[in-house]
Structures are given as C-alpha cells and as structure tokens.
mmCIF file of C-alpha atoms in Angstrom:
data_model
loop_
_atom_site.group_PDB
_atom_site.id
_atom_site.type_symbol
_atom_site.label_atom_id
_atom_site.label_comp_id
_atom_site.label_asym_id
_atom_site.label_seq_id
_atom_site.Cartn_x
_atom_site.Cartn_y
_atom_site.Cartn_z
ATOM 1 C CA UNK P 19 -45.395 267.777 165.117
ATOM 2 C CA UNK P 20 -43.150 265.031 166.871
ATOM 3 C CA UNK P 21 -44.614 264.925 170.304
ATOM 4 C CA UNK P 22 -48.128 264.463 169.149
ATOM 5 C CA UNK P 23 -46.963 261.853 166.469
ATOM 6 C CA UNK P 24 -45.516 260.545 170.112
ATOM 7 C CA UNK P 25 -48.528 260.541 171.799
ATOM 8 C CA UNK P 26 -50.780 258.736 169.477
ATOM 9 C CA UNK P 27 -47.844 256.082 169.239
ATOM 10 C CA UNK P 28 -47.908 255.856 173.066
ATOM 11 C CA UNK P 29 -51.372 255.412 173.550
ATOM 12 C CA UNK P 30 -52.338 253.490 170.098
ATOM 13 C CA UNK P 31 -49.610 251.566 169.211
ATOM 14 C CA UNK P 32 -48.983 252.493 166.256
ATOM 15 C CA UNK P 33 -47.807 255.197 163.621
ATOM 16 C CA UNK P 34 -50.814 257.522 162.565
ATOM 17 C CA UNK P 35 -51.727 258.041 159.270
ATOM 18 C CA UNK P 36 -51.468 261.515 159.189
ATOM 19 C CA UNK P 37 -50.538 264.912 161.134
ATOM 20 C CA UNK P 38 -52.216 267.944 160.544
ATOM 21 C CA UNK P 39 -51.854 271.705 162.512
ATOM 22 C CA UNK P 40 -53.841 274.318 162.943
ATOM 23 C CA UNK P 41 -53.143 277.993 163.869
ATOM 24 C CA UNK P 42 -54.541 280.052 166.446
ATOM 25 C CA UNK P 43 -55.414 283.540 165.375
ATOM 26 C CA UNK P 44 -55.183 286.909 167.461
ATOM 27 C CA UNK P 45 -57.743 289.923 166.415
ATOM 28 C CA UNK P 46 -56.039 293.298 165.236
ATOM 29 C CA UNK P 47 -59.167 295.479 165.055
ATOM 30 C CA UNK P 48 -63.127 294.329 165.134
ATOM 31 C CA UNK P 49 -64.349 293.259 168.339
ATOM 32 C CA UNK P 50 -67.451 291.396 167.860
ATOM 33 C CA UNK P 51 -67.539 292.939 164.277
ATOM 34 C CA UNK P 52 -68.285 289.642 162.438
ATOM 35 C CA UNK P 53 -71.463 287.969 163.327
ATOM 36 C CA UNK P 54 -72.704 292.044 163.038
ATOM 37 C CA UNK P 55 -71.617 291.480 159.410
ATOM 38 C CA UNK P 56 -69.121 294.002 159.348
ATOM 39 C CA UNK P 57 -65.644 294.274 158.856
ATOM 40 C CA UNK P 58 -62.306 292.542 161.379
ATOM 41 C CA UNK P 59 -58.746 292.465 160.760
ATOM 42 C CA UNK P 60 -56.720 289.551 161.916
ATOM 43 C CA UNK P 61 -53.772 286.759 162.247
ATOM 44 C CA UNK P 62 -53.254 283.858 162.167
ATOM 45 C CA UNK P 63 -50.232 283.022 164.692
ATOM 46 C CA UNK P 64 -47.824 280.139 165.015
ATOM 47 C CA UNK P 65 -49.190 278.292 167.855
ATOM 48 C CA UNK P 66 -51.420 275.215 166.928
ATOM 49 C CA UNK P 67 -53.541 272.431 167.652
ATOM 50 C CA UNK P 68 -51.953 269.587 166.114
ATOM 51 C CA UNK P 69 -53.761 266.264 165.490
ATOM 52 C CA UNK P 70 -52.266 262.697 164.473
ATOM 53 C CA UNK P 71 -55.155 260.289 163.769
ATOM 54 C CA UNK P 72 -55.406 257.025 161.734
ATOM 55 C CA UNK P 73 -58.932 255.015 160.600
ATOM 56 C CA UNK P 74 -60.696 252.717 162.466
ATOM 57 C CA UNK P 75 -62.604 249.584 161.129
ATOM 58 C CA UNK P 76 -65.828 250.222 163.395
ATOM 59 C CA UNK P 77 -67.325 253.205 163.849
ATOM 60 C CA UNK P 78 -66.285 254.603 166.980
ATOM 61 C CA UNK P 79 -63.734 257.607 167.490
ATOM 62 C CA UNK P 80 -60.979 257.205 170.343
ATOM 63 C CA UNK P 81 -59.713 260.479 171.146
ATOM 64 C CA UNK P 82 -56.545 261.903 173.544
ATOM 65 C CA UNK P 83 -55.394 265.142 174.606
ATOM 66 C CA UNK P 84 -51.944 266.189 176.162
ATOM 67 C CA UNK P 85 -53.824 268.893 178.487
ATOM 68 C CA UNK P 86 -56.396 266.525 179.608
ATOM 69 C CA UNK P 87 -56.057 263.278 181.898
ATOM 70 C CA UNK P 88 -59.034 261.255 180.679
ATOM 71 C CA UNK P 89 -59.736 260.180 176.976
ATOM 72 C CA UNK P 90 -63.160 260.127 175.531
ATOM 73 C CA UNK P 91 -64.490 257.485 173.264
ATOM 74 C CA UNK P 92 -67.617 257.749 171.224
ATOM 75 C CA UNK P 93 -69.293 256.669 168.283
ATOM 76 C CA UNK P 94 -69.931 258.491 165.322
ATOM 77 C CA UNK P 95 -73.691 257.890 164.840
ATOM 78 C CA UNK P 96 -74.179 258.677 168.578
ATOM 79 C CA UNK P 97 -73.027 262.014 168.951
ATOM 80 C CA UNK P 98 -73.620 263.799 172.181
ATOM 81 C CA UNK P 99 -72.225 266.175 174.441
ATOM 82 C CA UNK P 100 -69.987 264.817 177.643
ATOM 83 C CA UNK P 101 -69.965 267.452 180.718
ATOM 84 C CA UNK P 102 -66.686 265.626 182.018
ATOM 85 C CA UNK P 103 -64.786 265.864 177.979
ATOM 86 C CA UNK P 104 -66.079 269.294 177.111
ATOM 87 C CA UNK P 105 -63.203 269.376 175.043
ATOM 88 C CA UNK P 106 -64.029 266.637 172.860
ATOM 89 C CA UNK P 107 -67.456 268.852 172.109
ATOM 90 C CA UNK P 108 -66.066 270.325 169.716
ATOM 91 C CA UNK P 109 -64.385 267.179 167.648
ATOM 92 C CA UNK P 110 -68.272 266.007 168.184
ATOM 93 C CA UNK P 111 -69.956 269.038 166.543
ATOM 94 C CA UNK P 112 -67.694 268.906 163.259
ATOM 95 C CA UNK P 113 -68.411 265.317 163.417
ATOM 96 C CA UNK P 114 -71.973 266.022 163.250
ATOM 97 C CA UNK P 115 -72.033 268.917 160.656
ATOM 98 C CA UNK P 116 -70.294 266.995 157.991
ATOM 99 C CA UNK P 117 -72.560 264.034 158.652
ATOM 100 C CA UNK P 118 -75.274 266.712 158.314
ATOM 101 C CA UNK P 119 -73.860 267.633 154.449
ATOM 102 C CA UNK P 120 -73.605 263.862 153.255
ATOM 103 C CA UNK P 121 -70.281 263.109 154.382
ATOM 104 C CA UNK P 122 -69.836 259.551 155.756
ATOM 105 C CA UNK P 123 -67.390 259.835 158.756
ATOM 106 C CA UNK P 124 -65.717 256.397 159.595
ATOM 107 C CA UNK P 125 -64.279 255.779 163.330
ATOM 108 C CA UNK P 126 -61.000 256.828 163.738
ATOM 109 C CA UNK P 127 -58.100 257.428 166.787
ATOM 110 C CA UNK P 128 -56.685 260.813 167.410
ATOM 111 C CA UNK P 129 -54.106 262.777 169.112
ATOM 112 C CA UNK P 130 -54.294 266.113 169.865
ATOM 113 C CA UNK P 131 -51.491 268.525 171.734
ATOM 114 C CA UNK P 132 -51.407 271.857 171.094
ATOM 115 C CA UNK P 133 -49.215 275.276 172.007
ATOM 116 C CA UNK P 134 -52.081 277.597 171.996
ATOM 117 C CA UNK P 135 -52.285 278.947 175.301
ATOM 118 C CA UNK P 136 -56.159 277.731 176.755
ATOM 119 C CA UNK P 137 -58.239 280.554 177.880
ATOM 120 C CA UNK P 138 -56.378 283.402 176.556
ATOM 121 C CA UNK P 139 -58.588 284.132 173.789
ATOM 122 C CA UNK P 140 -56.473 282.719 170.751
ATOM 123 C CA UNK P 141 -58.970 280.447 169.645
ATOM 124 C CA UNK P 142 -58.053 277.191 170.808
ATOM 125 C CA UNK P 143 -61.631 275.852 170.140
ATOM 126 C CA UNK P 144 -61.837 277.059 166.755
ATOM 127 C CA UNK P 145 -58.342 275.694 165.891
ATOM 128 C CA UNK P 146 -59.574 271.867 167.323
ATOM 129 C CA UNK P 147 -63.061 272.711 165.177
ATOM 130 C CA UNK P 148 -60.441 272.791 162.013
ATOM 131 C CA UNK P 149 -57.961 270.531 162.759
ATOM 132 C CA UNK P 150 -60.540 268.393 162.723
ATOM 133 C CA UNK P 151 -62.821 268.791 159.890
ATOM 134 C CA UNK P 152 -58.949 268.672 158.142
ATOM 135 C CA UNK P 153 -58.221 265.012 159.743
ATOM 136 C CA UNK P 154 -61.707 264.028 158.806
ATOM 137 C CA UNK P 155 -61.276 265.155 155.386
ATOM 138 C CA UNK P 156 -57.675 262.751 155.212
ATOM 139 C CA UNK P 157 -58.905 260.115 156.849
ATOM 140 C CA UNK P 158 -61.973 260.176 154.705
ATOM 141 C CA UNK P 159 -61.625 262.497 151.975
ATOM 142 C CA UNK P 160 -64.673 265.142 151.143
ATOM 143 C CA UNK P 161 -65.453 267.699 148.519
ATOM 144 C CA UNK P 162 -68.050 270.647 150.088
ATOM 145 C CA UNK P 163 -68.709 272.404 146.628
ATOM 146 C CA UNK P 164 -67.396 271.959 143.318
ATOM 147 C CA UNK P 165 -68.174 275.991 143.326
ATOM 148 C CA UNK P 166 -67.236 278.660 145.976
ATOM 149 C CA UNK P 167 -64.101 278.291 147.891
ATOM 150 C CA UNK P 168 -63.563 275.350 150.207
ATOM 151 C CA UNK P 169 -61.783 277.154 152.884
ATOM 152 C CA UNK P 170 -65.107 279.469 153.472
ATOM 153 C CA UNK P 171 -67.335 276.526 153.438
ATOM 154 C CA UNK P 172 -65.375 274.199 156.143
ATOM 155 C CA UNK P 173 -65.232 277.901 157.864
ATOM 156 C CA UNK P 174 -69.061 278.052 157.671
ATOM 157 C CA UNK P 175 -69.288 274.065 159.137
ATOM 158 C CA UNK P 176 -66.416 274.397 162.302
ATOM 159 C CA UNK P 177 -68.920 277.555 163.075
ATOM 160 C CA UNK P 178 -71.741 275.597 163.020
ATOM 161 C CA UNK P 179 -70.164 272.936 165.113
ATOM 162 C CA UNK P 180 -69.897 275.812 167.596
ATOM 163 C CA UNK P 181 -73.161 277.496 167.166
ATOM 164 C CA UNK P 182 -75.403 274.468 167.427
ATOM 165 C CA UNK P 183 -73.406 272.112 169.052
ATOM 166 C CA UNK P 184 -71.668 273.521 171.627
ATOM 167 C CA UNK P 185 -73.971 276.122 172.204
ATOM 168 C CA UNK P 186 -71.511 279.497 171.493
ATOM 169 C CA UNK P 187 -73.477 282.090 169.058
ATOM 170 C CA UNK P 188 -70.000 282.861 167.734
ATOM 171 C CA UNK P 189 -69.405 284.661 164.223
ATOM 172 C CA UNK P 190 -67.074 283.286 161.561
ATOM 173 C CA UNK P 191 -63.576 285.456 162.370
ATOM 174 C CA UNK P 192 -61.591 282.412 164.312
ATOM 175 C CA UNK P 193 -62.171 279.864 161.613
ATOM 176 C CA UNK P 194 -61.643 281.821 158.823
ATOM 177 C CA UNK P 195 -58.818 283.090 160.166
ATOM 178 C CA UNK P 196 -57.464 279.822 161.161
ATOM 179 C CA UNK P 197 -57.689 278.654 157.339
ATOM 180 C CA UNK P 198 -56.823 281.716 155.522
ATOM 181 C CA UNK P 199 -53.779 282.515 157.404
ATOM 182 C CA UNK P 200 -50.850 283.929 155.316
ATOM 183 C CA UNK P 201 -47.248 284.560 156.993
ATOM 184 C CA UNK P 202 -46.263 287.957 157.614
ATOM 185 C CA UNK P 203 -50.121 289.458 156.267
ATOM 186 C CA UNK P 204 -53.266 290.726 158.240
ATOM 187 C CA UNK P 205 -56.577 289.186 156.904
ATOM 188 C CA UNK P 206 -59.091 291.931 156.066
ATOM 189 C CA UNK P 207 -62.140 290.060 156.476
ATOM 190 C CA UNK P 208 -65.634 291.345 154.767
ATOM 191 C CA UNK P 209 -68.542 289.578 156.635
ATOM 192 C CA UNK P 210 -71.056 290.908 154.786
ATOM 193 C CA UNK P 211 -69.632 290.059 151.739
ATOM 194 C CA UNK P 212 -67.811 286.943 152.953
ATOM 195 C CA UNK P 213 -64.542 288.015 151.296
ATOM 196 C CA UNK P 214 -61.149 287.692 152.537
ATOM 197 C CA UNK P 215 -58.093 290.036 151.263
ATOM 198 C CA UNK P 216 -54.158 289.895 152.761
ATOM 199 C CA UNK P 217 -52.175 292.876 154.089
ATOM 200 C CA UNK P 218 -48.401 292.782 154.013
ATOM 201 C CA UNK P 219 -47.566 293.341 157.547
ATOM 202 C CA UNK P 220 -43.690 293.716 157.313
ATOM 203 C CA UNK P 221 -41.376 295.972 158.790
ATOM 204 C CA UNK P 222 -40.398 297.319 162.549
ATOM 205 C CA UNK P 223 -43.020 295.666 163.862
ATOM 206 C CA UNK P 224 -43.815 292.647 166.468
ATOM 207 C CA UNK P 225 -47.106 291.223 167.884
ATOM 208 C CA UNK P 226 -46.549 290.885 171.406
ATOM 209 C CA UNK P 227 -49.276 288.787 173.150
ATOM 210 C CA UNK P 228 -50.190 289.533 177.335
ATOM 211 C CA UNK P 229 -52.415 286.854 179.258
ATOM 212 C CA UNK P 230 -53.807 288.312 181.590
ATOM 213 C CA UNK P 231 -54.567 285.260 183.591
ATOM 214 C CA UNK P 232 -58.022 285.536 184.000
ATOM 215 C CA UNK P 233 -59.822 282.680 181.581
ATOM 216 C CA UNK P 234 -61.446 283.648 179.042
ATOM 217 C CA UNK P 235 -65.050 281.199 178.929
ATOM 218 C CA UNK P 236 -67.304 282.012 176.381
ATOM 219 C CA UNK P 237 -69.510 279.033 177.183
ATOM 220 C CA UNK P 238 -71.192 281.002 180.134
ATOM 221 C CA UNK P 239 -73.196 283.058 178.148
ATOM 222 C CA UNK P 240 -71.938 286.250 178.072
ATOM 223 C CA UNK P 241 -71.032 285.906 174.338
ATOM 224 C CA UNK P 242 -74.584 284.944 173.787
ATOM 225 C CA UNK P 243 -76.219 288.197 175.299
ATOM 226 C CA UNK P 244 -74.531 290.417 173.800
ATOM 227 C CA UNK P 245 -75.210 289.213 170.537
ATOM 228 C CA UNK P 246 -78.601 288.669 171.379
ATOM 229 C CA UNK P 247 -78.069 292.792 172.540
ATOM 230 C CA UNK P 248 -76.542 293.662 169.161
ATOM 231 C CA UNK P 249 -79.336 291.616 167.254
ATOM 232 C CA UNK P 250 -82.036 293.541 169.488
ATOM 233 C CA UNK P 251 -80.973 297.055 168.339
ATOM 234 C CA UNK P 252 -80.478 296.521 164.777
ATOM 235 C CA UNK P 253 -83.816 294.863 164.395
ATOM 236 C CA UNK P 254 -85.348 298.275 166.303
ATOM 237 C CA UNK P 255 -83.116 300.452 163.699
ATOM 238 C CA UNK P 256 -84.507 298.613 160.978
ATOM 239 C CA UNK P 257 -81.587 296.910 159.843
ATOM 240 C CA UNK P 258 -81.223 293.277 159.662
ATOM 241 C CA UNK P 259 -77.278 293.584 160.930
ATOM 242 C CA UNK P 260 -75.513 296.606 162.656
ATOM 243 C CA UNK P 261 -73.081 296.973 159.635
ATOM 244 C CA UNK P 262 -75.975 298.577 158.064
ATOM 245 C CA UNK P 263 -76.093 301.478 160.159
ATOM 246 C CA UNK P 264 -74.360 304.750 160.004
ATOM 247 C CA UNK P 265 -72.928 306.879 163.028
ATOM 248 C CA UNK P 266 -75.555 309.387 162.051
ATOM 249 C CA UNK P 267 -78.065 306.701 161.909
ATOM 250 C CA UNK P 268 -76.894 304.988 165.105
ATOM 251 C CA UNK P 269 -77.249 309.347 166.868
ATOM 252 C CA UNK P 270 -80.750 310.161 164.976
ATOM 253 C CA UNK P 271 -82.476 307.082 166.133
ATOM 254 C CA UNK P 272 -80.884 306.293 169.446
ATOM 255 C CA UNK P 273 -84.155 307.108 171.249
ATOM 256 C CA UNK P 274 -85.639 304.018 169.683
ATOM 257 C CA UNK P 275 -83.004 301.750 172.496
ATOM 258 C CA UNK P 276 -82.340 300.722 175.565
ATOM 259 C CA UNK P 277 -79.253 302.087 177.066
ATOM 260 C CA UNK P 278 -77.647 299.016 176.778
ATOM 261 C CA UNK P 279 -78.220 298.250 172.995
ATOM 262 C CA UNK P 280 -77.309 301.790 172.104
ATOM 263 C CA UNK P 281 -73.849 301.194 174.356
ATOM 264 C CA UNK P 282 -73.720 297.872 171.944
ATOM 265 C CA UNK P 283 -74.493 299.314 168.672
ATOM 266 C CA UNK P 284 -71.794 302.709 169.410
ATOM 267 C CA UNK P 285 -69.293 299.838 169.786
ATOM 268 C CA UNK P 286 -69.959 297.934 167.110
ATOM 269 C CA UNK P 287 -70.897 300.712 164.566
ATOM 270 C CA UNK P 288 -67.711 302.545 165.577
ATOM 271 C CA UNK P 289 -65.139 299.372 165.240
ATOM 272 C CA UNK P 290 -66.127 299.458 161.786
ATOM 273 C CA UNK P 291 -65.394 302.700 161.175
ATOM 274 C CA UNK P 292 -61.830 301.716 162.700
ATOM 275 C CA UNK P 293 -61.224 298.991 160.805
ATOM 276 C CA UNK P 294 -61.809 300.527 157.728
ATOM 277 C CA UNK P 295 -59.509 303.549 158.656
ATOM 278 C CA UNK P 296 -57.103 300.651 160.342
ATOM 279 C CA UNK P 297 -56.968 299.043 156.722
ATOM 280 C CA UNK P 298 -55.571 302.069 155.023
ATOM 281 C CA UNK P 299 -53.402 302.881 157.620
ATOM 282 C CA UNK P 300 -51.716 299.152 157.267
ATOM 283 C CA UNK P 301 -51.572 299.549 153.976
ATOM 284 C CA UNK P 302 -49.801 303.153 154.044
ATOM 285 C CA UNK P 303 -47.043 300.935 156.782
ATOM 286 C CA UNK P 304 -48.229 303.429 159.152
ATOM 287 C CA UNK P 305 -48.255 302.058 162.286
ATOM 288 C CA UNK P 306 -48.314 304.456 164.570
ATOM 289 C CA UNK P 307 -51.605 305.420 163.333
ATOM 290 C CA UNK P 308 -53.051 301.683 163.387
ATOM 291 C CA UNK P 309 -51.733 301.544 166.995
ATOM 292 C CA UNK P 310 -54.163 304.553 168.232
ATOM 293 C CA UNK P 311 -57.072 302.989 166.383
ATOM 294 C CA UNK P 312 -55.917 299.734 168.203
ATOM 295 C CA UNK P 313 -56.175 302.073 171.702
ATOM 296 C CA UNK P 314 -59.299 303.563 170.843
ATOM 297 C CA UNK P 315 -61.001 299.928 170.773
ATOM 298 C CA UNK P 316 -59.996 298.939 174.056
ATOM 299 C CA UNK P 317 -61.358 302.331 175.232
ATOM 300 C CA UNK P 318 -64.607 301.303 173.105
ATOM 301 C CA UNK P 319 -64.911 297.827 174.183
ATOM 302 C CA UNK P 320 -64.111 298.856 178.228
ATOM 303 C CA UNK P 321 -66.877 301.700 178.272
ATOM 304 C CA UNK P 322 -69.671 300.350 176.004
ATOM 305 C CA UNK P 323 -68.947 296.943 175.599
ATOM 306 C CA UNK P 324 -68.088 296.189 178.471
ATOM 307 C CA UNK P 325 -66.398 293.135 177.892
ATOM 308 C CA UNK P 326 -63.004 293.778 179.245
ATOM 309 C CA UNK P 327 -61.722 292.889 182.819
ATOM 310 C CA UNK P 328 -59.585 294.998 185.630
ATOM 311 C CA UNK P 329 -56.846 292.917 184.423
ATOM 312 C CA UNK P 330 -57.288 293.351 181.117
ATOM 313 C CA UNK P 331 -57.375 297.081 181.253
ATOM 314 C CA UNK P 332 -54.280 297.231 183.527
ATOM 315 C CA UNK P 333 -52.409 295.611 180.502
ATOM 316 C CA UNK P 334 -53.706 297.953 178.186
ATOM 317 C CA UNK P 335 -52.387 300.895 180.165
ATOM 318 C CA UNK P 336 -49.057 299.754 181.266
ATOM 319 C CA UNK P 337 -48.871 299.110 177.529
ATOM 320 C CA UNK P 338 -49.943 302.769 176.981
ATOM 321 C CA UNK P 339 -46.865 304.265 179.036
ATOM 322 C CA UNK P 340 -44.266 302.473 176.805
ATOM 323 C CA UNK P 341 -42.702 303.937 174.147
ATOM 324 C CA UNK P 342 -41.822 300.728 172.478
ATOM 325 C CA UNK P 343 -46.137 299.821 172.004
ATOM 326 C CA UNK P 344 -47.807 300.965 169.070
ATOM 327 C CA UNK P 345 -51.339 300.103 170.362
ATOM 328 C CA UNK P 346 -52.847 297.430 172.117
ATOM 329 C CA UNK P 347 -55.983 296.222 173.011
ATOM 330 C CA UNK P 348 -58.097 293.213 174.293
ATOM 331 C CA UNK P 349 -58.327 290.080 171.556
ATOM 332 C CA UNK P 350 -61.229 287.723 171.602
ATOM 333 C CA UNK P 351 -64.481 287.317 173.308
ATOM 334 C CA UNK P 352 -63.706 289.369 176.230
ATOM 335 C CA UNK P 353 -64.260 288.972 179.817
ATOM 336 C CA UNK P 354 -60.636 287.738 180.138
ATOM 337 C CA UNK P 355 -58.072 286.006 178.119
ATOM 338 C CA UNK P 356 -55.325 288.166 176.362
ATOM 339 C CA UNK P 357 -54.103 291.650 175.109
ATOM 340 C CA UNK P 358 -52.673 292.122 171.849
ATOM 341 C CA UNK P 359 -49.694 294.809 171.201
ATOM 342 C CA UNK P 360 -48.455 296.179 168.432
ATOM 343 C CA UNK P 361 -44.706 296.527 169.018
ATOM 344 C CA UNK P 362 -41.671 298.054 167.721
ATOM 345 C CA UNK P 363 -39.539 294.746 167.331
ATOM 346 C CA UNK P 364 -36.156 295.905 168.273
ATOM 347 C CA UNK P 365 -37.404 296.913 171.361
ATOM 348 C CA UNK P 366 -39.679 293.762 172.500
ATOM 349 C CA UNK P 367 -37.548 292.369 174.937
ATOM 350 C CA UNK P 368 -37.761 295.607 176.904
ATOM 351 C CA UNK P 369 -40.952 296.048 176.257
ATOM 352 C CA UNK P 370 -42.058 292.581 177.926
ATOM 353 C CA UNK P 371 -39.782 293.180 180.485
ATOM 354 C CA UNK P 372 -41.729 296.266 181.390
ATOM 355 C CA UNK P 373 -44.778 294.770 181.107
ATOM 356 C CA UNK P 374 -44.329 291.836 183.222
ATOM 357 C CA UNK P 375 -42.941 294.074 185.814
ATOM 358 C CA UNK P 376 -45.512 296.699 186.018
ATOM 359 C CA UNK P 377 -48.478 293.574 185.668
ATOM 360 C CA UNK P 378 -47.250 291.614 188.304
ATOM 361 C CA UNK P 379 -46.893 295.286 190.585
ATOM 362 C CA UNK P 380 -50.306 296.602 189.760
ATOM 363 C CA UNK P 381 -52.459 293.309 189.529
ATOM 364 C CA UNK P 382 -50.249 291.161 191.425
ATOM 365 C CA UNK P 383 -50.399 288.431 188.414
ATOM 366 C CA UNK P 384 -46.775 286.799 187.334
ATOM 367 C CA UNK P 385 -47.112 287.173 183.216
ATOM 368 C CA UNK P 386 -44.785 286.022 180.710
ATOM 369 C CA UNK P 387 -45.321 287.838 177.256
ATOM 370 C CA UNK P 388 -45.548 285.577 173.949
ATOM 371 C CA UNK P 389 -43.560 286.871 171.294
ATOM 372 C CA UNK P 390 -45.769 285.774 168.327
ATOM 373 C CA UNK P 391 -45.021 285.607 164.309
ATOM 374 C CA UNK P 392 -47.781 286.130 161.988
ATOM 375 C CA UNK P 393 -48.256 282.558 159.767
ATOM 376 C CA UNK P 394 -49.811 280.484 156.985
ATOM 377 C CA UNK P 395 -52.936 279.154 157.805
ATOM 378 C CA UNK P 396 -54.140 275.436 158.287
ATOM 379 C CA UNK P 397 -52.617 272.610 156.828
#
C-alpha cells in the first residue's frame, strides 16, 4: 500500500487517514450463473484496488487515479456521470446508494492505484465499487443492518451502484467475491439462497491467469442482452429465474423459444449442473475432474453463449494440449478479457512458457501469464 499512500501525499499534501485494498476475483465455474440465481464458484486473488483517502470539511470529493491522467472533482449532493472520468462512475454510484439508505457521506480526497490488470475480466470495477463503500464507511462510519450479514448487504449496494448507476445489469458474483474472499479457498456461492460457503483449495495446484489482450467492456451492452435473453426464456418456461429449470424441463419445453434463448438457457441451465458436480469434485481434491468441467464451460459458453472471442478460444486450446493444465476456461463477462487455468504448480513456469509461445504463434498477441494466489477478501 506504499505507492498509493505516495500518491495521495503527492497530490494532497498530506498523510491520508486511512488505506484500504480490495481484491479482484477470477470465476472457477458459473458463467453468468448469478443474476440467473443459480450457483458460481470463485476467488478472490491478490491483486487490488487500493485507496488512501482522508475527510474533507465541504462537501466535495477530489479523486486521483495512477492509470488515469486527469482527476475528477465532484460534489456529493450532485452526483452525475462524467463521459471523460468514466472511472470515477463507479466511486459516484456507491456514493449515491449509501446516500440512498440514510448514510450521510461527507467530502473527502482519494487515491486510488491498483494491480488488477484493466480489461481482463478480474473485476476491477467491482473492486473500486468496494474499496469504496469501505473508505466511505472509515471516513464516515455506517452500520447497514443490525441483522443479516454486512458483507452481503454492502455486496447488494456496490451492485446497485453498477446496475443503476453505471448502467451494467450485472449479478452479485464480483462483489461478493471481493468481500468474502478467504486465502487458499473457492467461494461456493448460492444466489438463490444468497449464501456463501469456503472450499479448501490446497495442494498441487496453481491458478494461472492468460489475457488475451482483447478488452473486455461490459458497458457496450452485450452484458445487458443477454440477460435480457436469459430473463426472456425463463419468463416463457414459467419460471421467474433459469435456476428453476431442469435439463428435462429446459428439452420438453424448448419449442416454447427462440433459438437464441434456448442457446442461453442450455448454457446457463447446464453451468449449474457443473458447478454443483465442480463442488464435489473440489471437495474430493480431485482436480483433474474439476479441470474437465472447467473445459466443458468454455465449450458451453463458445457454442451457446457465445460470449467468447477467437482469442479467447485460442488460449483455451493451447491450454488443452498441455499436460501441466487441469482445465481452463474464459472468466468474466466475456467478449474478451482473460482465461483462467487450473494448473499443476510445479510445472507453471513451463506451462506459461508454452502458452506464451504458442499465443503469440497462433494469434500473433505477446502475453505474459499471471501467476495468481487465492486470498482473503476486502479489508
């Protein structure tokens, strides 16, 4: 946390009143599982956004970022979104949820650098969304429910940030598993339930993380539609949320959709037959077996999805050839950003070597793998 504590002493003057960090999280199985209300597995990983911030007397909120040249400046009763700071969006829409729940957010200064890698899918934005709610919460300390847990309810208000103010229909799975991040355990998330259990994921095994180098934007809209798709064919299966339905179900009735919802509803319906198989498989330490589940997703998401890229699919099948992979698959949104791979850990660093090899032959893209480690959650 020393070079952001730098950079708010560089640009404010002064020492900040506090630091806090938030991880970046890579999916293991569930693609687009949670706002269907069904089940993901996931990590939280140790590459942050870290934020230094101290109050202000007034009410406005000064804010600076290492990746970005221009500062934005705003006040906290006029909240709106800046096309040239899109960044800043999402410090604005936690801003405005809290203020929306009777919490009275002073001005403040902040500092923000982080080591999540923008684009790839890690969850950069959801990371910011919880850094800040926690520096808000510091600077100007908050209780959200004196019943429940506190970690799902800021959860619920960084996704709301998201949903309503930035204008991505995402589910809960990044902020979630931004806060409930445990070293060296999967999450096993339950989003119809909205419970959380920990996996012990110990052993010979590494998470090795490929960017593709295509960005992954979920702000264009493709996000959007196909939850609007996956909303569409549960409503015309009579279910309120494709966790609801059955294979069998999904086969009987598929006359009732488009091709396209059906293609949406296989996926979805099927990843949460993985996870649940995944689940007992990481349980059992058997991951071998997790790694062909983690195959048969990419195959799932590539063919009726459809949100994975040439690139993206190139990664997945160089990592297919190797010996040393497990499984791997896309991570995220989609439509760019990262693979995840499941790895034997004595043999990573031939493993990446491999794979940057064969990437930059076949796609013509220089990629450096990120050897990640599995961590605690925000703080």
């Amino acid at each position: 946390m020393d070079s952001v504590t730098t950079l708010f002493e560089t640009h404010f003057n002064r020492k900040p009143a506090h630091t806090v960090r938030a991880p970046g999280r890579l999916e293991l199985l569930g693609n687009h599982t949670d706002y269907n209300e069904g089940l993901v597995m996931a990590v939280a990983v140790d590459r942050y956004i870290y934020m230094a911030s101290s109050p202000r007397s007034d009410d406005k909120v000064h804010l600076v970022a290492s990746s970005f040249a221009e500062a934005e400046e705003f006040e906290v009763t006029k909240l709106e979104t800046n096309p040239n700071a899109p960044w800043a969006d999402y410090v604005k829409g936690v801003i405005d949820q809290l203020q929306k729940r009777g919490v009275r957010v002073g001005g403040f200064d902040a500092a923000i650098e982080g080591t999540i890698p923008m684009g790839a899918g890690m969850s950069s934005s959801a990371a910011l969304e919880v850094a800040t709610a926690l520096t808000v919460r510091a600077l100007y300390p908050y209780r959200l429910s004196r019943q429940g847990d506190e970690k799902l309810e800021l959860a619920k208000i960084c996704q709301a940030a998201e949903n309503q103010f930035v204008g991505v229909k995402c589910g809960l799975l990044d902020q979630v598993s931004s806060l409930f991040g445990q070293a060296d355990h999967a999450i096993e998330i339950d989003f119809q339930t909205l419970t959380v259990e920990h996996a012990p994921m110990v052993g010979d095994v590494a998470i090795v993380v490929c960017n593709s180098g295509v960005k992954h934007e979920l702000v264009g809209g493709e996000y959007n539609e196909l939850r609007a798709m996956c909303e569409s064919a549960a409503k015309k299966l009579g279910a309120k949320f494709l966790r609801e339905v059955s294979e069998q179900e999904l086969e009987s009735h598929r006359s009732r959709l488009t091709e396209r919802e059906y293609q949406c509803a296989h996926h979805i319906v099927g990843e949460n037959s993985r996870v649940a198989a995944g689940v007992i498989a990481l349980r059992a330490g058997d991951f071998a077996q997790f790694g062909k589940y983690m195959f048969q997703s990419h195959s799932s998401s590539r063919d009726f999805f459809k949100n994975s890229t040439r690139e993206l699919d190139i990664l997945v099948d160089i990592a297919h050839e190797s010996p040393a992979c497990y499984g791997a698959r896309l991570t995220g949104g989609g439509f760019g950003g990262a693979t995840i791979n499941l790895v034997k850990r004595r043999e990573v660093d031939a493993f990446s070597a491999f794979m940057s090899a064969q990437y930059r032959e076949r796609a013509g893209i220089e990629m450096t793998p990120l050897v990640c480690k599995i961590a605690d959650g925000a703080s």
